[in-house]
């Protein structure tokens, strides 16, 4: 029984660490792909997109495009814009989410954006933690600099999750 419990714990910890460390690939629109009137699907609702994740846009390549633009061009469906932040045409396009903040996409085929073929997402940093409170002035001499804070947070988060999993495993 103890061995069984240990095996369970090991698996749980591996999953907890992997879920915090590994990047997600989001298939835009799931099985339906990137398609007309995409905004009606509510596909992005409730999803947390993180730096390091990717979007995969799948669509018939003769029928649609994927264009990344700024807020104004997105709002106006300005498909003629000269200010593209990215453009993809293959029908199977992988878009890296490489920094936090909003990303706006539309299809540039005439009429499609006007009919709602558009997507906005909000990418959060890997830590996804609320901004830390300003550190109080050190009383002791400063300690040597530690490793990168983002990494520290991720590892700390993994340990916290692993601890929670351990508690739940031991409870049954
Ligand atoms: C793509 O567009 C072509 C021509 O406009 C149309 O005949 C075809 O049905 C479209 N394909 C899909 C999957 O919508
Ligand atoms: C989708 O976009 C169309 C055209 O811009 C708009 O009329 C409609 O209200 C939007 N629907 C949703 C659910 O956002
Ligand atoms: Cu389109």
Tab-separated table of N, CA, C and O and ligand atoms in Angstrom, residues 37-42 75 77 112-118, ligand 2:
chain	number	residue	atom	x	y	z
A	37	UNK	N	-16.816	34.473	-38.777
A	37	UNK	CA	-17.518	34.911	-37.573
A	37	UNK	C	-16.918	34.277	-36.311
A	37	UNK	O	-17.638	33.864	-35.402
A	38	UNK	N	-15.606	34.241	-36.326
A	38	UNK	CA	-14.919	33.565	-35.221
A	38	UNK	C	-15.279	34.171	-33.868
A	38	UNK	O	-15.333	33.474	-32.857
A	39	UNK	N	-15.513	35.473	-33.845
A	39	UNK	CA	-15.784	36.131	-32.567
A	39	UNK	C	-17.030	35.570	-31.875
A	39	UNK	O	-17.158	35.675	-30.670
A	40	UNK	N	-17.929	34.975	-32.642
A	40	UNK	CA	-19.144	34.436	-32.003
A	40	UNK	C	-18.882	33.155	-31.218
A	40	UNK	O	-19.732	32.713	-30.458
A	41	UNK	N	-17.721	32.543	-31.442
A	41	UNK	CA	-17.462	31.274	-30.763
A	41	UNK	C	-17.112	31.476	-29.289
A	41	UNK	O	-17.245	30.562	-28.494
A	42	UNK	N	-16.614	32.668	-28.951
A	42	UNK	CA	-16.171	32.880	-27.569
A	42	UNK	C	-15.018	31.968	-27.186
A	42	UNK	O	-14.796	31.680	-26.012
A	75	UNK	N	-9.853	47.294	-34.173
A	75	UNK	CA	-11.192	47.830	-33.911
A	75	UNK	C	-11.864	48.267	-35.206
A	75	UNK	O	-13.072	48.092	-35.377
A	77	UNK	N	-11.201	47.114	-38.223
A	77	UNK	CA	-11.067	46.101	-39.283
A	77	UNK	C	-10.331	46.680	-40.480
A	77	UNK	O	-10.752	46.520	-41.633
A	112	UNK	N	-14.430	39.655	-44.160
A	112	UNK	CA	-14.391	38.652	-43.091
A	112	UNK	C	-14.261	39.284	-41.711
A	112	UNK	O	-14.974	38.894	-40.777
A	113	UNK	N	-13.348	40.248	-41.584
A	113	UNK	CA	-13.203	40.890	-40.272
A	113	UNK	C	-14.488	41.632	-39.905
A	113	UNK	O	-14.969	41.540	-38.779
A	114	UNK	N	-15.058	42.325	-40.892
A	114	UNK	CA	-16.303	43.052	-40.626
A	114	UNK	C	-17.403	42.115	-40.134
A	114	UNK	O	-18.288	42.516	-39.380
A	115	UNK	N	-17.337	40.872	-40.576
A	115	UNK	CA	-18.325	39.893	-40.114
A	115	UNK	C	-17.900	39.181	-38.837
A	115	UNK	O	-18.557	38.230	-38.414
A	116	UNK	N	-16.793	39.618	-38.266
A	116	UNK	CA	-16.423	39.082	-36.951
A	116	UNK	C	-15.305	38.047	-36.962
A	116	UNK	O	-15.073	37.388	-35.950
A	117	UNK	N	-14.575	37.905	-38.076
A	117	UNK	CA	-13.477	36.932	-38.072
A	117	UNK	C	-12.248	37.596	-37.464
A	117	UNK	O	-11.330	38.050	-38.154
A	118	UNK	N	-12.266	37.651	-36.145
A	118	UNK	CA	-11.219	38.351	-35.403
A	118	UNK	C	-11.054	37.713	-34.030
A	118	UNK	O	-11.969	37.058	-33.526
B	2	LIG	C1	-18.809	39.796	-33.829
B	2	LIG	O1	-18.434	40.793	-34.743
B	2	LIG	C2	-19.537	41.390	-35.431
B	2	LIG	C3	-18.978	42.315	-36.466
B	2	LIG	O2	-17.998	43.158	-35.949
B	2	LIG	C4	-20.404	42.104	-34.400
B	2	LIG	O3	-21.524	42.677	-35.038
B	2	LIG	C5	-20.880	41.092	-33.371
B	2	LIG	O4	-21.579	41.758	-32.362
B	2	LIG	C6	-19.685	40.365	-32.759
B	2	LIG	N1	-20.179	39.318	-31.907
B	2	LIG	C7	-19.582	39.000	-30.775
B	2	LIG	C8	-20.208	37.911	-29.995
B	2	LIG	O5	-18.573	39.565	-30.389
